Structures are given as C-alpha cells and as structure tokens.
Amino acid sequence: MRQERAAAIEWLFRMHYARMYRTAFSLLRDEEESKDVVSGVFAKICDGGVVLREDDEEGFLVVCVRNACLNVISKKKLHEKLLRLYPLDNKASLTLPTADEERLNRMLEFIDNEMTVQTSRIFKLCFDEGKTYKEAAEMQGVSVAAVNKHIVKALKTLREKFGKVQGK
C-alpha cells in the first residue's frame, strides 16, 4: 500500500512538475523559491495534508502551487511593511530584532494556518493589499458587513493570541 502511494506520488511528480514549476516561477520570479513551493506541495501530499482531487489532478496541483505562491508573496509584503515601520538610521537597524521577527512570523503563520480561509483571505486583502472593505467584499462575493465581521474576528483573535502591539 505504502509503495503504491509512493509510486503514485512519483508519477504525479514526473507528470506535473514542469507545469507546477512554471506556474510558481511566473508568480515568484525566483528559481529556488519556485522549487521550494513545488516541493512543499508534494511534501503536503506525502504527509496527507493535501488530498488530491481525482477529476483534475493537474489543475488541482497548479492551484495548490498558485495558492502557496500567493502565501509566500503575502508574507513578503507584510514583512516589508513591518520593516518600513522601523527607522533605518544606521546599518544595525536594517534587520528586525530577532524577537520582533519571530513574533511577526508566528503571527503570519497563525493567520495562514489557524484562521478560516475566508477570514485569512479578507484580512490579507484589507491589511496587506490595502483594499477597502467594499473592494474586499466585491472580490470575495460577500457583503461589506461580512468583511467587517471577519476583520473584527481576526483582530480580536490576534490580540487574544499575541497581545496588543506596542508602539506609538
């Protein structure tokens, strides 16, 4: 049974890797990150974290890669915004202090893995991409009130989990 599953995954890898990689590279424009994303999708398949749809394996795999790339891009954007908040008055301040960087990474991971997909998506649209509630509502096919509920829920959850953000 285990050998059959491994053989099936190897077959999927051989059949779909090239298209998955091209998709990742078109979004990320980085060879190593693209390879990492595709490998990560296959790792999730091996771990049982992703269950394949048999009706359209290739399309499903490409969507998984696209979503993983969007997560990478989203994390980069949030990280860059946080970096801009810190003064760059000397070379030592070009990187975040380790504790702050770890806290940010935990928050990003929490947003991606612990919040519902809809809440995470809406939160990122509003805070990462700068969309208005109305724009986010139109993009997600929900009401502005629903967007507001998701944002309130996300912020409340983040405050409970990570406490209030210190600052000005």
PDB file of N, CA and C in Angstrom, residues 33-87:
ATOM      1  N   GLU A  33      12.934  29.665  -4.832  1.00  0.00           N
ATOM      2  CA  GLU A  33      11.625  29.763  -4.168  1.00  0.00           C
ATOM      3  C   GLU A  33      10.586  28.944  -4.916  1.00  0.00           C
ATOM      4  N   SER A  34      10.654  28.964  -6.235  1.00  0.00           N
ATOM      5  CA  SER A  34       9.697  28.209  -7.044  1.00  0.00           C
ATOM      6  C   SER A  34       9.855  26.717  -6.793  1.00  0.00           C
ATOM      7  N   LYS A  35      11.089  26.256  -6.767  1.00  0.00           N
ATOM      8  CA  LYS A  35      11.341  24.832  -6.478  1.00  0.00           C
ATOM      9  C   LYS A  35      10.850  24.486  -5.076  1.00  0.00           C
ATOM     10  N   ASP A  36      11.102  25.382  -4.111  1.00  0.00           N
ATOM     11  CA  ASP A  36      10.661  25.143  -2.732  1.00  0.00           C
ATOM     12  C   ASP A  36       9.144  25.037  -2.637  1.00  0.00           C
ATOM     13  N   VAL A  37       8.444  25.905  -3.361  1.00  0.00           N
ATOM     14  CA  VAL A  37       6.980  25.885  -3.316  1.00  0.00           C
ATOM     15  C   VAL A  37       6.451  24.573  -3.880  1.00  0.00           C
ATOM     16  N   VAL A  38       6.968  24.164  -5.031  1.00  0.00           N
ATOM     17  CA  VAL A  38       6.507  22.916  -5.646  1.00  0.00           C
ATOM     18  C   VAL A  38       6.838  21.734  -4.739  1.00  0.00           C
ATOM     19  N   SER A  39       8.033  21.731  -4.181  1.00  0.00           N
ATOM     20  CA  SER A  39       8.412  20.660  -3.254  1.00  0.00           C
ATOM     21  C   SER A  39       7.497  20.651  -2.039  1.00  0.00           C
ATOM     22  N   GLY A  40       7.146  21.840  -1.563  1.00  0.00           N
ATOM     23  CA  GLY A  40       6.249  21.935  -0.412  1.00  0.00           C
ATOM     24  C   GLY A  40       4.880  21.352  -0.695  1.00  0.00           C
ATOM     25  N   VAL A  41       4.372  21.572  -1.904  1.00  0.00           N
ATOM     26  CA  VAL A  41       3.075  20.990  -2.281  1.00  0.00           C
ATOM     27  C   VAL A  41       3.173  19.470  -2.263  1.00  0.00           C
ATOM     28  N   PHE A  42       4.249  18.930  -2.833  1.00  0.00           N
ATOM     29  CA  PHE A  42       4.410  17.474  -2.832  1.00  0.00           C
ATOM     30  C   PHE A  42       4.639  16.933  -1.424  1.00  0.00           C
ATOM     31  N   ALA A  43       5.312  17.703  -0.579  1.00  0.00           N
ATOM     32  CA  ALA A  43       5.500  17.276   0.809  1.00  0.00           C
ATOM     33  C   ALA A  43       4.157  17.174   1.520  1.00  0.00           C
ATOM     34  N   LYS A  44       3.276  18.141   1.265  1.00  0.00           N
ATOM     35  CA  LYS A  44       1.946  18.094   1.877  1.00  0.00           C
ATOM     36  C   LYS A  44       1.139  16.912   1.358  1.00  0.00           C
ATOM     37  N   ILE A  45       1.325  16.576   0.097  1.00  0.00           N
ATOM     38  CA  ILE A  45       0.643  15.402  -0.459  1.00  0.00           C
ATOM     39  C   ILE A  45       1.152  14.147   0.239  1.00  0.00           C
ATOM     40  N   CYS A  46       2.473  14.052   0.402  1.00  0.00           N
ATOM     41  CA  CYS A  46       3.069  12.886   1.066  1.00  0.00           C
ATOM     42  C   CYS A  46       2.608  12.758   2.513  1.00  0.00           C
ATOM     43  N   ASP A  47       2.494  13.901   3.193  1.00  0.00           N
ATOM     44  CA  ASP A  47       2.070  13.907   4.595  1.00  0.00           C
ATOM     45  C   ASP A  47       0.570  13.706   4.765  1.00  0.00           C
ATOM     46  N   GLY A  48      -0.170  13.769   3.667  1.00  0.00           N
ATOM     47  CA  GLY A  48      -1.618  13.661   3.745  1.00  0.00           C
ATOM     48  C   GLY A  48      -2.277  14.997   4.024  1.00  0.00           C
ATOM     49  N   GLY A  49      -1.514  16.090   4.015  1.00  0.00           N
ATOM     50  CA  GLY A  49      -2.058  17.421   4.260  1.00  0.00           C
ATOM     51  C   GLY A  49      -2.863  17.953   3.092  1.00  0.00           C
ATOM     52  N   VAL A  50      -2.626  17.405   1.912  1.00  0.00           N
ATOM     53  CA  VAL A  50      -3.380  17.768   0.719  1.00  0.00           C
ATOM     54  C   VAL A  50      -3.965  16.481   0.159  1.00  0.00           C
ATOM     55  N   VAL A  51      -5.251  16.488  -0.058  1.00  0.00           N
ATOM     56  CA  VAL A  51      -5.927  15.335  -0.643  1.00  0.00           C
ATOM     57  C   VAL A  51      -6.232  15.678  -2.089  1.00  0.00           C
ATOM     58  N   LEU A  52      -5.739  14.862  -2.992  1.00  0.00           N
ATOM     59  CA  LEU A  52      -5.894  15.141  -4.417  1.00  0.00           C
ATOM     60  C   LEU A  52      -7.306  14.904  -4.897  1.00  0.00           C
ATOM     61  N   ARG A  53      -7.699  15.766  -5.803  1.00  0.00           N
ATOM     62  CA  ARG A  53      -8.977  15.580  -6.492  1.00  0.00           C
ATOM     63  C   ARG A  53      -8.679  14.747  -7.729  1.00  0.00           C
ATOM     64  N   GLU A  54      -9.342  13.646  -7.865  1.00  0.00           N
ATOM     65  CA  GLU A  54      -9.053  12.738  -8.962  1.00  0.00           C
ATOM     66  C   GLU A  54      -9.585  13.232 -10.297  1.00  0.00           C
ATOM     67  N   ASP A  55     -10.580  14.120 -10.291  1.00  0.00           N
ATOM     68  CA  ASP A  55     -11.181  14.555 -11.545  1.00  0.00           C
ATOM     69  C   ASP A  55     -10.281  15.491 -12.345  1.00  0.00           C
ATOM     70  N   ASP A  56      -9.372  16.219 -11.682  1.00  0.00           N
ATOM     71  CA  ASP A  56      -8.493  17.152 -12.385  1.00  0.00           C
ATOM     72  C   ASP A  56      -7.214  17.331 -11.577  1.00  0.00           C
ATOM     73  N   GLU A  57      -6.366  16.314 -11.599  1.00  0.00           N
ATOM     74  CA  GLU A  57      -5.150  16.343 -10.788  1.00  0.00           C
ATOM     75  C   GLU A  57      -4.255  17.518 -11.152  1.00  0.00           C
ATOM     76  N   GLU A  58      -3.990  17.695 -12.449  1.00  0.00           N
ATOM     77  CA  GLU A  58      -3.075  18.746 -12.867  1.00  0.00           C
ATOM     78  C   GLU A  58      -3.595  20.125 -12.478  1.00  0.00           C
ATOM     79  N   GLY A  59      -4.845  20.388 -12.747  1.00  0.00           N
ATOM     80  CA  GLY A  59      -5.425  21.677 -12.388  1.00  0.00           C
ATOM     81  C   GLY A  59      -5.385  21.911 -10.898  1.00  0.00           C
ATOM     82  N   PHE A  60      -5.686  20.870 -10.141  1.00  0.00           N
ATOM     83  CA  PHE A  60      -5.677  20.977  -8.689  1.00  0.00           C
ATOM     84  C   PHE A  60      -4.265  21.260  -8.170  1.00  0.00           C
ATOM     85  N   LEU A  61      -3.274  20.570  -8.718  1.00  0.00           N
ATOM     86  CA  LEU A  61      -1.890  20.777  -8.305  1.00  0.00           C
ATOM     87  C   LEU A  61      -1.420  22.194  -8.640  1.00  0.00           C
ATOM     88  N   VAL A  62      -1.809  22.684  -9.801  1.00  0.00           N
ATOM     89  CA  VAL A  62      -1.429  24.041 -10.195  1.00  0.00           C
ATOM     90  C   VAL A  62      -2.080  25.064  -9.267  1.00  0.00           C
ATOM     91  N   VAL A  63      -3.322  24.836  -8.885  1.00  0.00           N
ATOM     92  CA  VAL A  63      -3.998  25.736  -7.944  1.00  0.00           C
ATOM     93  C   VAL A  63      -3.303  25.698  -6.584  1.00  0.00           C
ATOM     94  N   CYS A  64      -2.895  24.507  -6.149  1.00  0.00           N
ATOM     95  CA  CYS A  64      -2.156  24.399  -4.881  1.00  0.00           C
ATOM     96  C   CYS A  64      -0.863  25.211  -4.940  1.00  0.00           C
ATOM     97  N   VAL A  65      -0.151  25.114  -6.064  1.00  0.00           N
ATOM     98  CA  VAL A  65       1.091  25.875  -6.236  1.00  0.00           C
ATOM     99  C   VAL A  65       0.803  27.365  -6.246  1.00  0.00           C
ATOM    100  N   ARG A  66      -0.223  27.759  -6.971  1.00  0.00           N
ATOM    101  CA  ARG A  66      -0.574  29.187  -7.028  1.00  0.00           C
ATOM    102  C   ARG A  66      -0.888  29.719  -5.635  1.00  0.00           C
ATOM    103  N   ASN A  67      -1.682  28.977  -4.879  1.00  0.00           N
ATOM    104  CA  ASN A  67      -2.034  29.418  -3.531  1.00  0.00           C
ATOM    105  C   ASN A  67      -0.804  29.498  -2.628  1.00  0.00           C
ATOM    106  N   ALA A  68       0.097  28.523  -2.747  1.00  0.00           N
ATOM    107  CA  ALA A  68       1.327  28.553  -1.953  1.00  0.00           C
ATOM    108  C   ALA A  68       2.181  29.762  -2.333  1.00  0.00           C
ATOM    109  N   CYS A  69       2.241  30.080  -3.623  1.00  0.00           N
ATOM    110  CA  CYS A  69       2.988  31.265  -4.081  1.00  0.00           C
ATOM    111  C   CYS A  69       2.366  32.539  -3.531  1.00  0.00           C
ATOM    112  N   LEU A  70       1.051  32.615  -3.551  1.00  0.00           N
ATOM    113  CA  LEU A  70       0.371  33.795  -3.013  1.00  0.00           C
ATOM    114  C   LEU A  70       0.649  33.962  -1.528  1.00  0.00           C
ATOM    115  N   ASN A  71       0.750  32.846  -0.813  1.00  0.00           N
ATOM    116  CA  ASN A  71       1.102  32.912   0.608  1.00  0.00           C
ATOM    117  C   ASN A  71       2.517  33.452   0.787  1.00  0.00           C
ATOM    118  N   VAL A  72       3.446  32.997  -0.054  1.00  0.00           N
ATOM    119  CA  VAL A  72       4.827  33.485   0.013  1.00  0.00           C
ATOM    120  C   VAL A  72       4.863  34.987  -0.257  1.00  0.00           C
ATOM    121  N   ILE A  73       4.168  35.404  -1.290  1.00  0.00           N
ATOM    122  CA  ILE A  73       4.129  36.824  -1.651  1.00  0.00           C
ATOM    123  C   ILE A  73       3.503  37.641  -0.534  1.00  0.00           C
ATOM    124  N   SER A  74       2.426  37.144   0.031  1.00  0.00           N
ATOM    125  CA  SER A  74       1.734  37.852   1.106  1.00  0.00           C
ATOM    126  C   SER A  74       2.641  38.024   2.321  1.00  0.00           C
ATOM    127  N   LYS A  75       3.357  36.978   2.688  1.00  0.00           N
ATOM    128  CA  LYS A  75       4.262  37.071   3.833  1.00  0.00           C
ATOM    129  C   LYS A  75       5.361  38.084   3.567  1.00  0.00           C
ATOM    130  N   LYS A  76       5.855  38.120   2.342  1.00  0.00           N
ATOM    131  CA  LYS A  76       6.888  39.098   1.989  1.00  0.00           C
ATOM    132  C   LYS A  76       6.349  40.512   2.118  1.00  0.00           C
ATOM    133  N   LYS A  77       5.136  40.743   1.640  1.00  0.00           N
ATOM    134  CA  LYS A  77       4.564  42.088   1.692  1.00  0.00           C
ATOM    135  C   LYS A  77       4.373  42.547   3.130  1.00  0.00           C
ATOM    136  N   LEU A  78       3.845  41.663   3.982  1.00  0.00           N
ATOM    137  CA  LEU A  78       3.658  42.038   5.380  1.00  0.00           C
ATOM    138  C   LEU A  78       4.999  42.304   6.051  1.00  0.00           C
ATOM    139  N   HIS A  79       5.974  41.467   5.745  1.00  0.00           N
ATOM    140  CA  HIS A  79       7.300  41.632   6.330  1.00  0.00           C
ATOM    141  C   HIS A  79       7.915  42.961   5.889  1.00  0.00           C
ATOM    142  N   GLU A  80       7.773  43.302   4.610  1.00  0.00           N
ATOM    143  CA  GLU A  80       8.302  44.568   4.099  1.00  0.00           C
ATOM    144  C   GLU A  80       7.619  45.763   4.750  1.00  0.00           C
ATOM    145  N   LYS A  81       6.308  45.676   4.973  1.00  0.00           N
ATOM    146  CA  LYS A  81       5.596  46.777   5.637  1.00  0.00           C
ATOM    147  C   LYS A  81       6.120  46.975   7.056  1.00  0.00           C
ATOM    148  N   LEU A  82       6.353  45.886   7.746  1.00  0.00           N
ATOM    149  CA  LEU A  82       6.862  45.993   9.105  1.00  0.00           C
ATOM    150  C   LEU A  82       8.266  46.587   9.103  1.00  0.00           C
ATOM    151  N   LEU A  83       9.084  46.195   8.154  1.00  0.00           N
ATOM    152  CA  LEU A  83      10.432  46.757   8.057  1.00  0.00           C
ATOM    153  C   LEU A  83      10.395  48.269   7.838  1.00  0.00           C
ATOM    154  N   ARG A  84       9.434  48.749   7.065  1.00  0.00           N
ATOM    155  CA  ARG A  84       9.322  50.180   6.804  1.00  0.00           C
ATOM    156  C   ARG A  84       8.942  50.959   8.058  1.00  0.00           C
ATOM    157  N   LEU A  85       8.319  50.300   9.012  1.00  0.00           N
ATOM    158  CA  LEU A  85       7.925  50.978  10.242  1.00  0.00           C
ATOM    159  C   LEU A  85       9.112  51.262  11.157  1.00  0.00           C
ATOM    160  N   TYR A  86      10.204  50.520  10.978  1.00  0.00           N
ATOM    161  CA  TYR A  86      11.381  50.703  11.813  1.00  0.00           C
ATOM    162  C   TYR A  86      12.311  51.729  11.194  1.00  0.00           C
ATOM    163  N   PRO A  87      12.882  52.607  11.990  1.00  0.00           N
ATOM    164  CA  PRO A  87      13.803  53.605  11.445  1.00  0.00           C
ATOM    165  C   PRO A  87      15.068  52.940  10.924  1.00  0.00           C
TER     166      PRO A  87
END
